[in-house]
Short mmCIF file of C-alpha atoms and ligand atoms in Angstrom, two decimals:
data_model
loop_
_atom_site.label_atom_id
_atom_site.label_comp_id
_atom_site.label_asym_id
_atom_site.label_seq_id
_atom_site.Cartn_x
_atom_site.Cartn_y
_atom_site.Cartn_z
CA MET A 1 0.00 0.00 0.00
CA VAL A 2 1.36 3.37 -1.04
CA GLY A 3 0.86 6.22 1.42
CA LEU A 4 -0.41 9.65 0.44
CA PHE A 5 3.08 11.13 0.37
CA GLY A 6 4.30 8.23 -1.76
CA ARG A 7 1.51 8.88 -4.23
CA LEU A 8 2.35 12.55 -4.28
CA LYS A 9 6.01 11.82 -5.01
CA LYS A 10 5.07 9.35 -7.70
CA GLY A 11 2.65 11.83 -9.26
CA LEU A 12 5.33 14.51 -9.33
CA ALA A 13 8.04 12.19 -10.61
CA LYS A 14 8.25 13.74 -14.08
CA THR A 15 8.47 17.28 -12.78
CA LYS A 16 10.93 16.20 -10.16
CA ALA A 17 13.13 14.43 -12.68
CA SER A 18 13.24 17.40 -14.99
CA LEU A 19 13.21 20.44 -12.71
CA ILE A 20 15.42 19.07 -9.97
CA ASN A 21 17.93 17.53 -12.36
CA ASN A 22 18.19 20.79 -14.24
CA LEU A 23 18.68 22.75 -11.03
CA GLN A 24 21.26 20.31 -9.74
CA GLY A 25 23.10 20.52 -13.02
CA LEU A 26 23.03 24.29 -12.90
CA VAL A 27 24.32 24.84 -9.40
CA ARG A 28 27.37 22.63 -9.62
CA GLY A 29 30.43 24.83 -9.03
CA ARG A 30 29.23 27.90 -10.88
CA LYS A 31 29.98 31.56 -10.51
CA LEU A 32 26.92 33.56 -9.46
CA ASP A 33 26.96 35.90 -12.43
CA ASP A 34 24.28 37.17 -14.82
CA GLU A 35 24.67 34.10 -16.99
CA PHE A 36 23.96 31.86 -14.02
CA TYR A 37 20.77 33.72 -13.15
CA GLU A 38 19.64 33.70 -16.77
CA GLU A 39 20.01 29.94 -16.86
CA LEU A 40 18.13 29.69 -13.58
CA GLU A 41 15.33 31.73 -15.14
CA ASP A 42 15.25 29.45 -18.17
CA ILE A 43 14.94 26.35 -16.03
CA LEU A 44 12.08 27.75 -13.98
CA ILE A 45 10.27 29.04 -17.06
CA GLN A 46 10.74 25.65 -18.68
CA ALA A 47 8.97 24.10 -15.69
CA ASP A 48 6.04 26.40 -16.54
CA MET A 49 6.23 28.67 -13.54
CA GLY A 50 5.27 31.61 -15.74
CA ILE A 51 7.60 34.30 -17.05
CA ASP A 52 6.46 37.15 -14.78
CA THR A 53 6.53 34.95 -11.72
CA VAL A 54 9.99 33.66 -12.55
CA MET A 55 11.44 37.12 -13.22
CA GLU A 56 10.18 38.33 -9.87
CA MET A 57 11.35 35.21 -8.10
CA VAL A 58 14.88 35.31 -9.54
CA GLU A 59 15.21 39.00 -8.59
CA GLU A 60 14.38 38.01 -5.02
CA ILE A 61 16.81 35.11 -5.12
CA LYS A 62 19.57 37.42 -6.37
CA GLU A 63 18.82 39.90 -3.62
CA GLU A 64 18.84 37.21 -0.98
CA ALA A 65 22.12 35.82 -2.26
CA ARG A 66 23.57 39.32 -2.02
CA VAL A 67 22.28 39.92 1.51
CA LYS A 68 23.42 36.52 2.72
CA LYS A 69 26.76 36.99 0.95
CA ILE A 70 26.45 33.68 -0.79
CA GLY A 71 29.43 32.72 -2.85
CA GLU A 72 28.83 29.06 -3.65
CA SER A 73 26.25 28.34 -6.31
CA GLU A 74 25.18 25.20 -4.44
CA GLU A 75 23.79 27.39 -1.67
CA ILE A 76 21.26 28.84 -4.10
CA PHE A 77 19.34 25.59 -4.20
CA PRO A 78 17.61 25.94 -0.81
CA ILE A 79 16.77 29.56 -1.61
CA VAL A 80 14.99 28.50 -4.79
CA GLN A 81 13.06 25.96 -2.76
CA GLU A 82 12.19 28.61 -0.18
CA LYS A 83 10.90 31.04 -2.81
CA ILE A 84 8.67 28.41 -4.37
CA GLU A 85 7.40 27.51 -0.94
CA GLU A 86 6.67 31.16 -0.18
CA ILE A 87 4.47 31.52 -3.24
CA LEU A 88 2.61 28.29 -2.62
CA LEU A 89 2.18 28.84 1.08
CA GLU A 90 -0.53 31.40 0.44
CA GLN A 91 -2.42 28.59 -1.25
CA GLY A 92 -4.46 25.57 -0.31
CA GLY A 93 -7.17 25.50 2.27
CA GLY A 94 -9.98 23.01 2.39
CA LEU A 95 -13.43 23.15 0.89
CA ASN A 96 -16.02 25.53 2.18
CA TRP A 97 -18.74 23.34 3.73
CA ALA A 98 -22.30 24.45 4.33
CA GLU A 99 -23.10 25.07 7.98
CA GLU A 100 -26.35 23.25 7.52
CA GLY A 101 -28.03 21.50 4.63
CA PRO A 102 -26.25 20.24 1.55
CA THR A 103 -22.94 21.63 0.37
CA ILE A 104 -23.17 22.38 -3.34
CA ILE A 105 -20.04 22.07 -5.42
CA MET A 106 -20.17 23.21 -9.00
CA VAL A 107 -17.41 21.85 -11.21
CA VAL A 108 -16.47 23.66 -14.41
CA GLY A 109 -13.74 23.61 -17.03
CA VAL A 110 -13.17 23.08 -20.73
CA ASN A 111 -13.60 19.74 -22.40
CA GLY A 112 -11.30 16.88 -21.43
CA VAL A 113 -9.52 18.55 -18.52
CA GLY A 114 -10.71 15.97 -16.00
CA LYS A 115 -13.97 17.33 -14.53
CA THR A 116 -15.96 14.11 -14.50
CA THR A 117 -13.13 11.93 -13.21
CA SER A 118 -12.26 14.48 -10.53
CA ILE A 119 -15.91 14.47 -9.41
CA ALA A 120 -15.78 10.66 -9.31
CA LYS A 121 -12.64 10.74 -7.18
CA LEU A 122 -14.15 13.28 -4.81
CA ALA A 123 -17.40 11.30 -4.61
CA TYR A 124 -15.41 8.21 -3.75
CA GLN A 125 -13.48 10.05 -1.03
CA PHE A 126 -16.51 11.82 0.47
CA LYS A 127 -18.38 8.51 0.53
CA LYS A 128 -15.48 6.93 2.36
CA GLU A 129 -15.67 9.70 4.94
CA GLY A 130 -19.27 8.67 5.53
CA LYS A 131 -20.89 11.52 3.64
CA LYS A 132 -24.07 11.18 1.63
CA VAL A 133 -23.23 12.22 -1.91
CA LEU A 134 -25.37 13.19 -4.90
CA LEU A 135 -24.15 13.93 -8.42
CA ALA A 136 -25.89 16.03 -11.07
CA ALA A 137 -25.30 15.22 -14.73
CA ALA A 138 -25.54 18.79 -15.99
CA ASP A 139 -23.23 18.03 -18.90
CA THR A 140 -26.08 17.12 -21.21
CA PHE A 141 -24.16 17.93 -24.36
CA ARG A 142 -23.47 14.29 -25.19
CA ALA A 143 -25.24 11.14 -24.02
CA ALA A 144 -21.82 9.60 -23.34
CA ALA A 145 -21.10 12.27 -20.73
CA ILE A 146 -24.23 11.34 -18.79
CA ASP A 147 -23.40 7.63 -19.07
CA GLN A 148 -19.85 8.24 -17.90
CA LEU A 149 -20.99 10.08 -14.77
CA GLU A 150 -23.60 7.41 -14.08
CA LEU A 151 -21.00 4.68 -14.32
CA TRP A 152 -18.78 6.53 -11.85
CA ALA A 153 -21.75 7.07 -9.53
CA GLN A 154 -22.43 3.33 -9.53
CA HIS A 155 -18.78 2.61 -8.99
CA ALA A 156 -18.55 4.96 -6.03
CA GLY A 157 -21.95 3.89 -4.72
CA VAL A 158 -23.54 7.34 -4.82
CA GLN A 159 -26.77 8.72 -6.28
CA ILE A 160 -27.19 10.69 -9.48
CA ILE A 161 -29.77 13.05 -10.99
CA LYS A 162 -29.88 12.98 -14.78
CA HIS A 163 -32.06 13.97 -17.70
CA GLN A 164 -31.85 13.07 -21.37
CA GLU A 165 -29.09 14.13 -23.73
CA GLY A 166 -29.67 17.70 -24.88
CA ALA A 167 -31.76 18.62 -21.84
CA ASP A 168 -31.38 22.03 -20.24
CA PRO A 169 -28.43 21.83 -17.82
CA ALA A 170 -30.09 24.41 -15.60
CA ALA A 171 -33.17 22.17 -15.30
CA VAL A 172 -31.03 19.19 -14.30
CA THR A 173 -29.34 21.38 -11.73
CA TYR A 174 -32.67 22.63 -10.40
CA ASP A 175 -33.90 19.06 -9.90
CA ALA A 176 -30.62 18.07 -8.30
CA VAL A 177 -30.68 20.92 -5.78
CA LYS A 178 -34.28 20.03 -4.86
CA ALA A 179 -33.29 16.37 -4.47
CA ALA A 180 -30.21 17.27 -2.43
CA VAL A 181 -32.43 19.09 0.07
CA SER A 182 -35.25 16.55 0.18
CA ARG A 183 -32.90 13.57 0.40
CA ASP A 184 -30.83 15.38 3.01
CA VAL A 185 -27.50 14.72 1.28
CA ASP A 186 -24.26 16.16 2.60
CA VAL A 187 -22.81 17.16 -0.71
CA LEU A 188 -24.08 17.68 -4.24
CA MET A 189 -21.54 17.91 -7.05
CA VAL A 190 -22.68 19.35 -10.36
CA ASP A 191 -20.84 18.14 -13.45
CA THR A 192 -20.99 20.62 -16.32
CA ALA A 193 -20.21 20.64 -20.01
CA GLY A 194 -16.86 21.90 -21.20
CA ARG A 195 -17.89 22.30 -24.78
CA PHE A 196 -20.72 24.34 -26.10
CA HIS A 197 -21.34 25.85 -29.47
CA ASN A 198 -18.69 28.39 -28.61
CA ARG A 199 -16.97 29.84 -25.59
CA LYS A 200 -19.54 32.58 -25.09
CA ASN A 201 -22.34 30.01 -24.98
CA LEU A 202 -20.36 27.91 -22.56
CA MET A 203 -19.86 30.85 -20.20
CA GLU A 204 -23.55 31.76 -20.40
CA GLU A 205 -24.49 28.18 -19.67
CA VAL A 206 -22.34 27.82 -16.57
CA GLY A 207 -23.48 31.27 -15.44
CA LYS A 208 -27.08 30.09 -15.70
CA ILE A 209 -26.34 26.96 -13.67
CA LYS A 210 -24.76 29.06 -10.96
CA ARG A 211 -27.78 31.37 -10.82
CA VAL A 212 -30.18 28.43 -10.46
CA ILE A 213 -28.19 27.08 -7.50
CA ASP A 214 -27.95 30.54 -5.99
CA ARG A 215 -31.68 31.11 -6.31
CA GLU A 216 -32.72 27.75 -4.89
CA LEU A 217 -30.38 27.65 -1.93
CA PRO A 218 -29.02 30.62 0.03
CA ASN A 219 -25.22 30.78 0.27
CA ALA A 220 -24.88 28.22 -2.51
CA PRO A 221 -22.94 27.18 -4.49
CA HIS A 222 -20.42 26.79 -1.68
CA GLU A 223 -17.67 25.95 -4.10
CA ILE A 224 -17.14 26.68 -7.76
CA LEU A 225 -14.15 24.61 -8.71
CA LEU A 226 -12.39 25.05 -12.02
CA VAL A 227 -10.60 21.96 -13.26
CA LEU A 228 -7.43 22.64 -15.21
CA ASP A 229 -5.25 20.20 -17.13
CA ALA A 230 -1.68 20.66 -15.91
CA THR A 231 -0.32 19.36 -19.21
CA THR A 232 -1.73 22.36 -21.09
CA GLY A 233 0.68 24.78 -19.43
CA GLN A 234 0.07 28.49 -19.67
CA ASN A 235 -3.15 27.84 -21.57
CA ALA A 236 -4.59 26.72 -18.26
CA VAL A 237 -3.87 30.14 -16.79
CA SER A 238 -5.86 31.90 -19.49
CA GLN A 239 -8.75 29.46 -19.10
CA ALA A 240 -8.81 30.29 -15.42
CA ARG A 241 -9.00 33.98 -16.19
CA SER A 242 -12.09 33.67 -18.38
CA PHE A 243 -13.94 31.32 -16.05
CA ASN A 244 -13.11 33.50 -13.08
CA GLU A 245 -14.52 36.58 -14.75
CA MET A 246 -17.83 34.83 -15.27
CA LEU A 247 -18.11 32.82 -12.09
CA ASP A 248 -15.92 34.08 -9.24
CA LEU A 249 -14.19 30.78 -8.75
CA THR A 250 -13.56 29.54 -5.23
CA GLY A 251 -10.83 27.09 -6.10
CA ILE A 252 -8.88 25.14 -8.66
CA VAL A 253 -8.46 21.44 -9.20
CA LEU A 254 -5.23 20.91 -11.07
CA ALA A 255 -5.57 17.56 -12.81
CA LYS A 256 -3.00 15.42 -14.62
CA LEU A 257 0.07 16.66 -12.75
CA ASP A 258 1.41 13.13 -13.17
CA GLY A 259 1.37 13.60 -16.93
CA THR A 260 3.72 16.53 -17.11
CA ALA A 261 7.31 17.50 -16.36
CA LYS A 262 6.03 21.05 -16.04
CA GLY A 263 4.40 20.80 -12.65
CA GLY A 264 5.73 24.29 -11.95
CA ILE A 265 2.42 25.40 -13.45
CA VAL A 266 1.04 25.23 -9.93
CA VAL A 267 3.40 28.08 -8.99
CA SER A 268 2.30 30.11 -11.97
CA ILE A 269 -1.38 29.57 -11.19
CA SER A 270 -0.92 30.43 -7.54
CA LYS A 271 1.01 33.59 -8.19
CA GLU A 272 -0.85 34.95 -11.16
CA LEU A 273 -4.47 34.11 -10.40
CA ASN A 274 -4.96 34.44 -6.70
CA ILE A 275 -7.41 31.55 -6.71
CA PRO A 276 -6.47 28.76 -4.31
CA VAL A 277 -5.41 25.43 -5.75
CA LYS A 278 -7.49 23.07 -3.59
CA TYR A 279 -6.90 19.68 -5.15
CA ILE A 280 -4.33 18.11 -7.43
CA GLY A 281 -4.82 15.12 -9.72
CA LEU A 282 -1.93 12.67 -9.69
CA GLY A 283 -3.22 9.77 -11.76
CA GLU A 284 -6.28 7.94 -12.94
CA GLY A 285 -6.99 5.93 -9.77
CA MET A 286 -9.73 6.85 -7.29
CA GLU A 287 -7.12 7.74 -4.67
CA ASP A 288 -5.16 9.89 -7.07
CA LEU A 289 -6.77 13.18 -6.15
CA GLN A 290 -5.23 14.89 -3.15
CA LYS A 291 -5.90 18.00 -1.17
CA PHE A 292 -3.24 20.45 -2.16
CA ASP A 293 -0.79 20.92 0.67
CA SER A 294 1.88 23.41 -0.31
CA ARG A 295 4.41 22.24 2.24
CA GLU A 296 4.11 18.60 1.24
CA PHE A 297 4.15 19.53 -2.41
CA VAL A 298 7.48 21.32 -2.13
CA GLU A 299 8.85 18.63 0.16
CA ALA A 300 7.91 15.91 -2.31
CA LEU A 301 9.48 17.86 -5.12
CA PHE A 302 12.74 18.68 -3.39
CA GLU A 303 13.09 15.73 -1.06
CA GLU A 304 16.69 14.57 -0.96
CA ALA A 305 17.37 16.68 -4.00
CA SER A 306 19.40 19.32 -2.20
CA ARG A 307 21.70 16.58 -0.96
CA GLY A 308 22.06 15.38 -4.53
CA GLU A 309 20.84 11.87 -3.86
CA ASP A 310 18.69 9.95 -6.22
CA ASP A 311 15.32 9.12 -4.72
CA GLU A 312 14.34 5.48 -4.85
CA GLY A 313 16.67 4.88 -7.74
P1 GDP B 1 -13.94 16.17 -18.64
O1 GDP B 1 -14.25 16.29 -20.09
O2 GDP B 1 -13.40 17.46 -18.10
O3 GDP B 1 -15.08 15.65 -17.83
O4 GDP B 1 -12.72 15.14 -18.51
P2 GDP B 1 -12.73 13.63 -18.00
O5 GDP B 1 -13.00 13.59 -16.53
O6 GDP B 1 -13.62 12.83 -18.85
O7 GDP B 1 -11.21 13.22 -18.19
C1 GDP B 1 -10.55 13.20 -19.42
C2 GDP B 1 -9.37 12.23 -19.34
O8 GDP B 1 -8.40 12.69 -18.44
C3 GDP B 1 -9.78 10.84 -18.85
O9 GDP B 1 -9.15 9.89 -19.64
C4 GDP B 1 -9.24 10.80 -17.43
O10 GDP B 1 -8.93 9.50 -17.00
C5 GDP B 1 -8.02 11.65 -17.54
N1 GDP B 1 -7.62 12.23 -16.25
C6 GDP B 1 -8.34 13.01 -15.42
N2 GDP B 1 -7.62 13.36 -14.33
C7 GDP B 1 -6.40 12.79 -14.46
C8 GDP B 1 -5.20 12.81 -13.67
O11 GDP B 1 -5.08 13.43 -12.60
N3 GDP B 1 -4.13 12.10 -14.16
C9 GDP B 1 -4.21 11.42 -15.35
N4 GDP B 1 -3.11 10.78 -15.75
N5 GDP B 1 -5.31 11.40 -16.11
C10 GDP B 1 -6.40 12.07 -15.68
MG1 MG B 2 -17.04 15.27 -18.37
#
């Protein structure tokens, strides 16, 4: 049995291999000149930490090296780690649960990012915690999307509200909120479509779903989570901007971190968007969605790296 930290390390293996190897290669016996810092910038940008974020970060690293009178390039390594930690530390935080009645979590994002599977993973985890879970199939764009959610619901042993393909997503949501209250569930998760006729339609559609929830239940939705695909890099950041404008997101689920060597995207998202990353997806298994814990994240990424040892071979 692999523990949570083991799963986290495994999920970050690609990023770790690339980012940490590059950093280790860089800091070996170098002079701390402009060229060194330019290469440091390149490495961090390559890991998808975002150009603006990296520029700012490297300025701070330079300054700190100056203040601490650091002469050996190896001593830069822990400072890099510290800076990343600083940015991520402002992040995280759990879900906002309703004080009474059902907690409503709306899940949005473009097509294929991992919305439905992330909902399935959360449903599985909530169920395990003893919560009563209901899912709403408000992605009515394709019949397959409804079937997929239903299959996951069966798998996780939770209930689902669905209509036919092509039905009004707001109507599905309305029924689901009513059912959540009357069945006294702890948490309702609303799956939404990521593709509509165009982006404007998509935004209007999710806006409508939010309004229905808001109207039917005070203080709801309690969470509006945007799912982003970590493998899409900076694209994810711009998706977040448009969804946030429309919906006032409460958090981000960063899926598919296991599929990329550019896990630094989490730094970019944290710094540039000011929306907390609440969960990270580390694989396709039901246990492969974890609460984002900035300290553990950085620890998993840098573990043993600063001593230059190879982790687990
Ligand atoms: P949706 O269109 O946003 O609902 O996306 P889906 O939930 O259908 O997911 C699209 C694909 O991404 C599926 O094949 C998932 O198994 C895969 N996926 C989702 N999350 C993760 C993750 O954290 N890691 C990996 N490796 N694959 C994931
Ligand atoms: Mg889906």
